C-alpha cells in the first residue's frame, strides 16, 4: 500500500505528522464544533468493542458530519491526500471494524441521526445512518409497523453499523438480517461522489445489485449517508418461553422437531449452563441454573395462534427431554426473560477484565458438534467460555472471559480462536454470521474463501476505492 506517509498517523509523533492545513480544511467543511482533534479526545475513538486499544493507534481527528455534502467534501479531501477514513456508529462491533489501524479520520455519525420519513402506505422508512436501531423500532411500532433486525444491543447500535455488518440478532431465524430490509442506499464513494444504489420499491432487478454489495461490506466500499428500509406489519402479539434440558443435543433435537412440525418461532436461542449461571449470579431473575442447556423461544402472530403454538412447542420440548418449561404469562414476565437474555454479555464481563464474543455459524444440524468442540477447545487452552447463540440459524457466540494483559492467556486465546474457526469451517460453516470480519478475522478469510473468490473481492475493492482509504485493513 502506497500511503502518503506524511498523512498517516504513526504511533510516534502522531500529532505533528498530520498537516495542520488539513485540519483547517476539515474545520472549514464541518465547523469547529464538529471535530475533536486533541490527543485525549481522540483516544476514546481508538478502539471499539473488540479490545483493539492494544494496538495504540489513534485517529488524528474525529469528525461529526451533519449532512451528506459534508461527508462528500471530507472524502474528496481524504482521497486527494490519501488519508484513511473510518466510519463509526456506536462502535459496538466485536470485530475491530472501527479500529483506526492506520490512524486518519473517524467519521462519526451521531449527528446524522434523523428518521426522515415513515411511509405506512409503501411500508418503507428513510433514515440517516446514526439512527439508533431501538429508536427506529419504537417509532415504527407506534404506528403498527415492524423493523425486525434486532442486534441484542439495539439500545445503542446504529442503522449505519447494522447495514455495514448486515447485523442480525435473535429474530434472524424468522425475519432475516439487515440485508433483507435495505431497499436503497445513498452512499458517498471514496472520491466524494454521491450515488443511490436502489429504489423505493420492494422489487428491483435493474442493473447490478449494488445495494446488497454494500450491505455487509463493513465500510470498505462506500459510506452510507441515508437508507430506505423495508418495514412489515407488526405481529399482533408475541410471547416468550424458556425450555430447560439436560443436554445440548436434546435442545437441538427439540428445535428440529419444532421446525418439522411446521412452526417458525421468531426466536430460537440457545444458552448454555455456564451462561445461565453467570447471568443469574450477577442479574438474578429466577433462571434455573443446573440444566446443561436452555432454549429461549419467542413466538409471534395473532393471539390464538401464539397460544396454540406455545402449547405445541411445550409438548414437543417435553417429548425431547425438557425438564422444565417457563412460559411468560404477562408483559412483565416477558420483559424479565428478555432482560436476562440481553444481560448475558454484561454478566460475562463481570468474570474477567475482558470478554471476547466470537461469532461462528454452521448448518443447524452441526450445532451440537460445534458446541462440544468449543468446550473441548476451551478446556485445552484453559479459557472460561460461555456458549450461547441463535440456534435456529446455526449462529453460535462463545463468550471468552479473560485478561488480555496476561500474555499467556492472550496467546492461548489466539490459538483457541484459530481452532474455533477451523472447526466451524470443517463443519460446513463459516467465520461470521453477523458480527463481521473487521481486522480481527481478516487473516482467516483464506480459510473460508478460495483464492479466486478472494481475488475477485480485492478487485471489487480496488474499483470502489483505488487509493485504499476506506476503512483500511478491514475484511480484505
Ligand atoms: C452487547 C452486544 C450485543 C450484540 N448483539 C448483537 C446481535 O445480537 N447481533 C448482531 O448482529 N450484532 C450484535 N452485536 C454487534 C454489534 O453491536 C452490531 O453488529 C451493531 O449493529 C453494530 O452497530 P454500531 O452502530 O455499533 O456499529 P459500529 O461498531 O460503529 O460499526 C460497525 C461497522 O460499520 C461501519 N460503519 C458504521 N457506520 C457506517 C456508515 N454510515 N457507512 C459505512 N460503514 C459504516 C464501521 O466502520 C464498522 O466497520 C452486539 C454487540 C454488543 C456489544
Coordinates of C-alpha atoms and ligand atoms in Angstrom, one line a residue:
X1 CA 0.0 0.0 0.0
X2 CA 1.4 3.3 -1.0
X3 CA 0.2 5.8 1.5
X4 CA 1.5 9.3 1.7
X5 CA 3.4 8.8 4.9
X6 CA 3.2 12.4 6.0
X7 CA -0.5 12.0 6.2
X8 CA -0.6 8.7 8.0
X9 CA -1.0 8.6 11.8
X10 CA 2.1 7.0 13.2
X11 CA 2.5 5.8 16.7
X12 CA 5.2 8.3 17.5
X13 CA 4.7 12.0 16.7
X14 CA 1.1 11.2 15.7
X15 CA 0.1 14.8 16.2
X16 CA 2.8 16.5 14.1
X17 CA 2.7 14.3 11.0
X18 CA -0.8 15.2 10.0
X19 CA -0.6 18.5 8.3
X20 CA -2.4 21.3 10.3
X21 CA -3.6 22.6 7.0
X22 CA -5.7 19.5 6.5
X23 CA -7.3 20.0 10.0
X24 CA -8.2 23.6 9.0
X25 CA -9.7 22.4 5.7
X26 CA -11.8 19.8 7.6
X27 CA -12.8 22.6 10.1
X28 CA -13.9 24.7 7.1
X29 CA -16.2 21.9 5.9
X30 CA -17.9 20.9 9.2
X31 CA -17.2 23.8 11.6
X32 CA -15.0 23.7 14.7
X33 CA -17.9 22.4 16.9
X34 CA -18.0 19.2 14.8
X35 CA -14.4 18.0 15.3
X36 CA -12.3 16.5 18.0
X37 CA -8.5 16.7 17.4
X38 CA -6.8 16.8 20.8
X39 CA -5.0 13.7 22.0
X40 CA -7.2 13.0 25.0
X41 CA -10.4 13.5 22.9
X42 CA -9.4 11.1 20.0
X43 CA -8.2 8.4 22.4
X44 CA -11.8 7.3 23.1
X45 CA -12.2 6.6 19.4
X46 CA -9.0 4.5 19.1
X47 CA -10.9 1.2 19.9
X48 CA -14.3 -0.4 19.7
X49 CA -15.8 -3.4 21.4
X50 CA -13.0 -5.7 20.1
X51 CA -10.2 -4.6 22.5
X52 CA -8.1 -3.0 19.8
X53 CA -6.6 -0.3 22.1
X54 CA -3.6 -2.6 22.5
X55 CA -2.5 -1.5 19.0
X56 CA -2.2 2.0 20.4
X57 CA -3.2 3.7 17.1
X58 CA -5.2 6.8 17.5
X59 CA -7.2 8.6 14.8
X60 CA -5.8 12.0 14.1
X61 CA -9.2 13.6 14.1
X62 CA -12.8 12.7 14.8
X63 CA -15.4 14.4 12.6
X64 CA -19.1 14.6 13.2
X65 CA -20.7 15.5 9.8
X66 CA -24.2 16.9 9.8
X67 CA -25.1 16.1 6.2
X68 CA -24.2 14.2 3.1
X69 CA -22.5 17.1 1.4
X70 CA -20.1 17.5 4.3
X71 CA -19.3 13.7 4.1
X72 CA -18.6 14.2 0.3
X73 CA -16.3 17.1 0.9
X74 CA -14.3 15.3 3.5
X75 CA -14.0 12.3 1.2
X76 CA -12.7 14.5 -1.6
X77 CA -10.0 15.8 0.7
X78 CA -9.2 12.4 2.1
X79 CA -8.9 10.9 -1.3
X80 CA -6.7 13.7 -2.5
X81 CA -4.2 13.3 0.3
X82 CA -4.8 9.5 0.8
X83 CA -5.9 9.8 4.4
X84 CA -7.7 6.7 5.9
X85 CA -11.4 7.3 6.7
X86 CA -13.1 5.1 9.3
X87 CA -16.9 5.2 9.7
X88 CA -18.3 4.8 13.1
X89 CA -21.8 4.4 14.6
X90 CA -21.9 3.3 18.2
X91 CA -18.6 1.5 18.0
X92 CA -20.2 -1.6 19.4
X93 CA -19.0 -4.1 16.9
X94 CA -16.9 -7.1 18.1
X95 CA -14.6 -7.3 15.1
X96 CA -12.4 -4.3 15.3
X97 CA -14.4 -2.7 12.5
X98 CA -13.9 0.8 13.7
X99 CA -10.2 0.5 14.7
X100 CA -8.1 3.2 13.2
X101 CA -5.3 0.8 12.4
X102 CA -3.7 3.4 10.1
X103 CA -4.8 6.4 12.0
X104 CA -6.7 9.0 9.9
X105 CA -10.2 10.4 10.2
X106 CA -13.0 8.9 12.1
X107 CA -16.4 9.8 10.6
X108 CA -18.8 9.6 13.5
X109 CA -22.5 9.6 12.5
X110 CA -24.1 10.7 15.8
X111 CA -25.2 14.0 14.3
X112 CA -26.8 12.3 11.2
X113 CA -29.4 10.6 13.4
X114 CA -32.8 11.6 11.9
X115 CA -35.7 9.4 10.9
X116 CA -36.6 11.3 7.7
X117 CA -39.8 9.6 6.8
X118 CA -42.0 6.7 7.7
X119 CA -44.4 5.7 4.9
X120 CA -47.1 3.4 6.1
X121 CA -48.6 3.0 2.7
X122 CA -45.4 1.9 1.0
X123 CA -44.2 0.1 4.2
X124 CA -40.8 1.9 4.0
X125 CA -38.8 4.4 6.0
X126 CA -36.0 6.7 5.2
X127 CA -33.3 7.2 7.8
X128 CA -29.9 8.7 8.4
X129 CA -27.1 6.3 9.4
X130 CA -26.8 7.5 13.0
X131 CA -30.4 6.5 13.9
X132 CA -30.3 4.0 16.8
X133 CA -32.0 0.7 15.9
X134 CA -34.1 0.6 19.0
X135 CA -35.4 4.1 18.4
X136 CA -36.5 3.2 14.8
X137 CA -38.2 0.1 16.1
X138 CA -40.1 2.1 18.7
X139 CA -41.1 4.8 16.1
X140 CA -42.5 2.3 13.6
X141 CA -44.2 0.2 16.3
X142 CA -46.2 3.3 17.4
X143 CA -48.0 3.1 14.0
X144 CA -48.4 -0.7 13.9
X145 CA -45.2 -1.5 11.8
X146 CA -42.2 -3.6 12.5
X147 CA -38.5 -3.3 11.7
X148 CA -37.3 -6.8 12.7
X149 CA -33.4 -6.7 12.8
X150 CA -32.6 -6.8 16.5
X151 CA -28.9 -6.9 17.5
X152 CA -29.1 -7.5 21.2
X153 CA -27.6 -4.1 21.9
X154 CA -30.3 -2.3 19.8
X155 CA -30.5 0.3 22.6
X156 CA -27.2 1.8 21.2
X157 CA -26.3 0.2 17.8
X158 CA -27.0 2.3 14.7
X159 CA -28.5 1.8 11.3
X160 CA -25.2 2.6 9.6
X161 CA -23.3 -0.1 11.7
X162 CA -26.2 -2.6 11.1
X163 CA -26.1 -2.1 7.3
X164 CA -22.3 -2.2 7.2
X165 CA -22.3 -5.5 9.0
X166 CA -25.7 -6.9 7.9
X167 CA -26.3 -7.3 11.6
X168 CA -28.8 -9.9 12.7
X169 CA -29.9 -10.9 16.2
X170 CA -32.3 -13.4 17.8
X171 CA -35.1 -12.8 15.3
X172 CA -33.0 -13.6 12.3
X173 CA -34.3 -17.1 12.2
X174 CA -37.8 -16.0 11.1
X175 CA -37.1 -12.5 9.8
X176 CA -33.6 -12.4 8.4
X177 CA -31.0 -9.8 9.0
X178 CA -30.4 -6.2 7.9
X179 CA -29.7 -7.3 4.3
X180 CA -33.4 -8.4 4.0
X181 CA -34.7 -4.9 4.8
X182 CA -32.4 -2.5 2.8
X183 CA -34.1 -1.2 -0.4
X184 CA -32.0 1.7 -1.4
X185 CA -28.9 3.5 -0.1
X186 CA -27.5 6.9 -0.6
X187 CA -23.7 6.5 -0.4
X188 CA -20.6 8.6 -0.7
X189 CA -17.9 6.9 -2.7
X190 CA -14.2 7.2 -2.0
X191 CA -13.7 10.1 -4.4
X192 CA -16.6 12.0 -2.8
X193 CA -19.3 11.2 -5.5
X194 CA -22.8 10.7 -4.1
X195 CA -24.9 7.9 -5.6
X196 CA -28.1 6.0 -5.0
X197 CA -27.9 2.2 -5.3
X198 CA -31.5 1.0 -5.4
X199 CA -35.1 2.4 -5.5
X200 CA -38.0 2.9 -3.2
X201 CA -39.6 -0.4 -4.4
X202 CA -39.6 -3.8 -2.8
X203 CA -38.8 -5.4 -6.2
X204 CA -35.9 -4.2 -8.3
X205 CA -33.8 -6.1 -10.8
X206 CA -32.5 -3.1 -12.6
X207 CA -28.7 -3.4 -13.1
X208 CA -26.3 -5.0 -10.7
X209 CA -27.4 -5.1 -7.1
X210 CA -25.0 -2.6 -5.6
X211 CA -27.3 -2.2 -2.6
X212 CA -26.5 -5.8 -1.5
X213 CA -22.9 -5.4 -2.4
X214 CA -22.5 -2.5 0.0
X215 CA -24.6 -4.1 2.8
X216 CA -22.2 -6.1 4.9
X217 CA -19.1 -4.5 3.2
X218 CA -18.0 -3.0 6.6
X219 CA -17.5 0.5 5.3
X220 CA -14.8 -0.7 2.9
X221 CA -16.6 0.1 -0.3
X222 CA -18.7 3.2 0.4
X223 CA -20.1 5.4 3.2
X224 CA -23.8 5.1 3.9
X225 CA -25.4 8.5 4.4
X226 CA -29.1 7.6 4.0
X227 CA -31.0 4.3 3.8
X228 CA -34.5 3.4 2.6
X229 CA -35.6 0.4 4.6
X230 CA -38.5 -2.1 4.3
X231 CA -41.0 -2.4 7.1
X232 CA -43.5 -5.1 7.7
X233 CA -46.8 -5.1 9.7
X234 CA -46.2 -5.7 13.3
X235 CA -47.4 -9.1 14.7
X236 CA -50.5 -8.8 16.9
X237 CA -48.8 -10.3 19.9
X238 CA -45.6 -12.1 21.0
X239 CA -44.8 -14.5 23.8
X240 CA -41.6 -16.0 25.1
X241 CA -40.8 -19.2 26.8
X242 CA -37.7 -21.0 28.3
X243 CA -37.2 -24.8 28.0
X244 CA -34.6 -26.4 30.2
X245 CA -32.7 -29.5 29.0
X246 CA -30.1 -31.9 30.4
X247 CA -28.1 -31.8 27.2
X248 CA -27.4 -29.6 24.2
X249 CA -28.4 -32.5 21.9
X250 CA -31.9 -32.7 23.4
X251 CA -32.2 -28.9 22.8
X252 CA -31.1 -29.3 19.2
X253 CA -33.5 -32.2 18.6
X254 CA -36.3 -30.2 20.0
X255 CA -35.6 -27.3 17.6
X256 CA -35.7 -29.7 14.6
X257 CA -39.0 -31.1 15.9
X258 CA -40.5 -27.6 16.2
X259 CA -39.5 -26.8 12.6
X260 CA -40.6 -30.2 11.3
X261 CA -44.0 -29.5 12.9
X262 CA -44.5 -26.5 10.6
X263 CA -43.8 -23.8 13.2
X264 CA -41.4 -20.8 12.7
X265 CA -40.8 -19.1 16.1
X266 CA -39.5 -15.6 15.8
X267 CA -36.6 -16.5 18.1
X268 CA -34.9 -19.8 19.0
X269 CA -31.8 -19.1 21.1
X270 CA -29.6 -21.5 22.9
X271 CA -28.0 -20.6 26.3
X272 CA -25.6 -23.0 28.0
X273 CA -25.4 -23.8 31.7
X274 CA -22.4 -21.6 32.4
X275 CA -24.0 -18.6 30.7
X276 CA -27.2 -19.1 32.7
X277 CA -25.3 -19.4 35.9
X278 CA -23.3 -16.2 35.1
X279 CA -26.4 -14.2 34.3
X280 CA -28.2 -15.4 37.4
X281 CA -25.2 -14.6 39.5
X282 CA -25.0 -11.0 38.5
X283 CA -28.6 -10.2 37.5
X284 CA -30.8 -12.6 39.3
X285 CA -34.1 -13.2 37.5
X286 CA -35.0 -16.6 38.7
X287 CA -33.4 -18.7 36.0
X288 CA -32.8 -22.4 36.7
X289 CA -29.1 -22.9 36.9
X290 CA -28.5 -26.7 37.0
X291 CA -29.5 -27.6 33.4
X292 CA -27.0 -28.0 30.6
X293 CA -29.0 -26.1 28.0
X294 CA -31.8 -23.6 27.8
X295 CA -33.8 -22.7 24.8
X296 CA -35.4 -19.3 24.6
X297 CA -38.2 -19.4 22.2
X298 CA -40.3 -16.5 21.1
X299 CA -43.5 -16.9 19.1
X300 CA -45.4 -14.1 17.4
X301 CA -48.6 -13.8 15.4
X302 CA -52.3 -13.5 16.2
X303 CA -53.3 -14.2 19.8
X304 CA -55.0 -17.6 19.1
X305 CA -52.1 -19.0 17.0
X306 CA -49.5 -17.8 19.5
X307 CA -51.3 -19.7 22.3
X308 CA -51.7 -22.8 20.2
X309 CA -48.0 -22.8 19.1
X310 CA -46.8 -22.2 22.6
X311 CA -48.7 -25.3 23.8
X312 CA -47.5 -27.4 20.9
X313 CA -43.9 -26.3 21.4
X314 CA -44.0 -27.0 25.1
X315 CA -45.4 -30.6 24.4
X316 CA -42.7 -31.2 21.8
X317 CA -39.9 -29.9 24.1
X318 CA -41.1 -32.2 26.9
X319 CA -41.1 -35.1 24.5
X320 CA -37.5 -34.4 23.7
X321 CA -36.4 -34.3 27.3
X322 CA -37.2 -30.8 28.6
X323 CA -37.3 -30.9 32.4
X324 CA -38.9 -27.6 32.9
X325 CA -40.8 -25.1 30.8
X326 CA -41.3 -21.5 31.8
X327 CA -43.8 -19.6 29.7
X328 CA -44.2 -15.8 30.2
X329 CA -47.7 -15.1 31.4
X330 CA -47.7 -11.3 31.1
X331 CA -45.6 -8.4 29.7
X332 CA -43.6 -8.0 32.9
X333 CA -42.6 -11.7 32.8
X334 CA -41.8 -11.4 29.1
X335 CA -39.5 -8.4 29.7
X336 CA -37.8 -10.2 32.6
X337 CA -36.9 -13.1 30.4
X338 CA -35.6 -10.8 27.6
X339 CA -33.6 -8.7 30.1
X340 CA -32.0 -11.9 31.4
X341 CA -31.1 -12.9 27.8
X342 CA -29.8 -9.4 26.9
X343 CA -27.7 -9.3 30.1
X344 CA -25.5 -12.2 29.0
X345 CA -22.6 -10.1 27.7
X346 CA -22.7 -7.7 30.6
X347 CA -22.8 -10.6 33.1
X348 CA -19.8 -12.3 31.4
X349 CA -17.9 -9.0 31.6
X350 CA -18.1 -9.4 35.4
X351 CA -15.9 -12.5 35.3
X352 CA -12.7 -11.1 33.9
X353 CA -11.3 -7.7 32.7
X354 CA -12.1 -8.7 29.0
X355 CA -14.9 -10.6 27.3
X356 CA -14.4 -11.5 23.7
X357 CA -17.5 -12.6 21.9
X358 CA -16.9 -14.8 18.9
X359 CA -19.3 -15.5 16.1
X360 CA -19.3 -18.6 14.0
X361 CA -22.1 -20.2 12.0
X362 CA -22.7 -23.8 11.0
X363 CA -25.6 -25.7 9.4
X364 CA -28.1 -26.2 12.2
X365 CA -27.6 -29.9 12.2
X366 CA -24.0 -29.4 13.4
X367 CA -24.8 -27.2 16.4
X368 CA -24.3 -30.0 19.0
X369 CA -20.9 -30.9 17.4
X370 CA -19.8 -27.3 17.3
X371 CA -20.8 -26.7 21.0
X372 CA -19.0 -29.8 22.1
X373 CA -15.9 -28.8 20.1
X374 CA -16.0 -25.3 21.6
X375 CA -15.9 -26.7 25.1
X376 CA -13.1 -29.0 24.2
X377 CA -11.0 -26.2 22.8
X378 CA -11.7 -24.0 25.8
X379 CA -10.6 -26.8 28.1
X380 CA -7.4 -27.4 26.1
X381 CA -6.5 -23.7 26.3
X382 CA -7.7 -23.1 29.9
X383 CA -10.3 -20.5 28.9
X384 CA -13.5 -19.5 30.7
X385 CA -16.1 -19.9 28.0
X386 CA -19.8 -19.4 27.9
X387 CA -21.7 -20.6 24.8
X388 CA -24.9 -19.1 23.5
X389 CA -26.3 -18.2 20.2
X390 CA -29.1 -18.2 17.7
X391 CA -29.6 -22.0 17.3
X392 CA -32.4 -21.5 14.8
X393 CA -30.0 -20.3 12.2
X394 CA -26.8 -22.1 13.4
X395 CA -25.1 -19.0 14.6
X396 CA -23.2 -19.6 17.9
X397 CA -21.5 -16.9 20.0
X398 CA -19.0 -18.3 22.5
X399 CA -18.1 -15.6 25.1
X400 CA -14.5 -15.9 26.3
X401 CA -13.8 -14.2 29.7
X402 CA -10.1 -13.5 30.1
X403 CA -7.4 -11.0 31.0
X404 CA -5.7 -9.7 27.8
X405 CA -2.9 -8.2 29.8
X406 CA -1.8 -11.7 30.6
X407 CA 0.5 -12.7 27.7
X408 CA -0.2 -16.4 28.1
X409 CA -3.9 -16.0 28.2
X410 CA -3.8 -13.8 25.2
X411 CA -1.7 -16.3 23.3
X412 CA -4.0 -19.2 24.4
X413 CA -7.0 -17.2 23.2
X414 CA -5.4 -16.6 19.8
X415 CA -4.7 -20.4 19.4
X416 CA -8.2 -21.3 20.5
X417 CA -9.7 -18.7 18.1
X418 CA -7.9 -20.3 15.2
X419 CA -9.1 -23.8 16.2
X420 CA -12.6 -22.5 16.6
X421 CA -12.6 -21.1 13.0
X422 CA -11.1 -24.3 11.6
X423 CA -13.8 -26.3 13.4
X424 CA -16.6 -24.1 12.1
X425 CA -15.4 -24.4 8.5
X426 CA -14.8 -28.1 8.8
X427 CA -18.5 -28.5 9.8
X428 CA -19.6 -26.7 6.7
X429 CA -19.9 -23.4 8.4
X430 CA -18.0 -20.1 8.2
X431 CA -16.2 -17.4 10.1
X432 CA -19.0 -14.9 10.9
X433 CA -22.8 -15.0 10.8
X434 CA -23.4 -11.4 11.9
X435 CA -20.5 -9.7 13.6
X436 CA -18.4 -9.3 10.5
X437 CA -14.7 -9.8 9.8
X438 CA -13.2 -6.4 10.7
X439 CA -9.5 -6.5 11.4
X440 CA -9.9 -9.3 13.9
X441 CA -10.6 -12.1 11.4
X442 CA -9.2 -10.6 8.2
X443 CA -6.2 -13.0 8.3
X444 CA -8.6 -16.0 8.5
X445 CA -10.5 -15.2 5.3
X446 CA -8.5 -17.7 3.2
X447 CA -9.8 -20.5 5.5
X448 CA -13.3 -19.8 4.3
X449 CA -12.9 -18.4 0.8
X450 CA -10.9 -19.8 -2.1
X451 CA -8.1 -17.8 -3.8
X452 CA -10.1 -16.8 -6.9
X453 CA -13.1 -15.6 -4.9
X454 CA -10.9 -13.6 -2.6
X455 CA -9.0 -12.1 -5.6
X456 CA -12.4 -11.1 -7.1
X457 CA -13.3 -9.3 -3.9
X458 CA -10.0 -7.5 -3.8
X459 CA -10.6 -6.3 -7.4
X460 CA -14.0 -5.0 -6.5
X461 CA -12.5 -3.1 -3.6
X462 CA -10.0 -1.6 -6.0
X463 CA -12.7 -0.4 -8.3
X464 CA -14.6 1.3 -5.4
X465 CA -11.6 2.6 -3.6
X466 CA -8.4 2.7 -5.7
X467 CA -6.4 4.7 -3.0
X468 CA -7.4 2.2 -0.3
X469 CA -8.7 5.0 2.1
X470 CA -12.0 3.5 3.2
X471 CA -11.7 1.6 6.5
X472 CA -8.3 0.1 5.6
X473 CA -7.2 -3.3 6.9
X474 CA -10.8 -4.4 7.5
X475 CA -12.1 -7.6 6.0
X476 CA -9.9 -7.7 2.9
Ligands
LIG1 C1 -23.7 -6.4 24.0 C2 -23.7 -6.6 22.5 C3 -24.6 -7.4 21.9 C4 -24.6 -7.5 20.5 N1 -25.5 -8.3 19.9 C5 -25.5 -8.5 18.5 C6 -26.5 -9.3 17.9 O1 -27.4 -9.9 18.5 N2 -26.5 -9.4 16.6 C7 -25.5 -8.7 15.8 O2 -25.5 -8.9 14.6 N3 -24.6 -8.0 16.4 C8 -24.5 -7.8 17.7 N4 -23.6 -7.1 18.3 C9 -22.5 -6.5 17.5 C10 -22.8 -5.0 17.1 O3 -23.3 -4.2 18.1 C11 -23.8 -4.9 16.0 O4 -23.3 -5.5 14.9 C12 -24.2 -3.5 15.6 O5 -25.1 -3.5 14.5 C13 -23.1 -2.5 15.3 O6 -23.6 -1.2 15.3 P1 -22.7 0.0 15.6 O7 -23.5 1.3 15.4 O8 -22.1 -0.1 17.0 O9 -21.6 -0.1 14.5 P2 -20.1 0.3 14.7 O10 -19.4 -0.7 15.6 O11 -19.9 1.7 14.9 O12 -19.6 0.0 13.2 C14 -19.6 -1.3 12.6 C15 -19.0 -1.3 11.2 O13 -19.9 -0.5 10.4 C16 -19.1 0.5 9.8 N5 -20.0 1.7 9.6 C17 -20.6 2.3 10.6 N6 -21.4 3.3 10.1 C18 -21.2 3.3 8.8 C19 -21.7 4.1 7.7 N7 -22.5 5.1 7.9 N8 -21.3 3.7 6.4 C20 -20.5 2.7 6.2 N9 -20.0 1.9 7.2 C21 -20.3 2.2 8.5 C22 -17.9 0.7 10.7 O14 -16.8 1.2 10.0 C23 -17.7 -0.7 11.2 O15 -16.9 -1.4 10.2 C24 -23.6 -6.9 19.7 C25 -22.7 -6.1 20.3 C26 -22.7 -5.9 21.7 C27 -21.7 -5.0 22.4

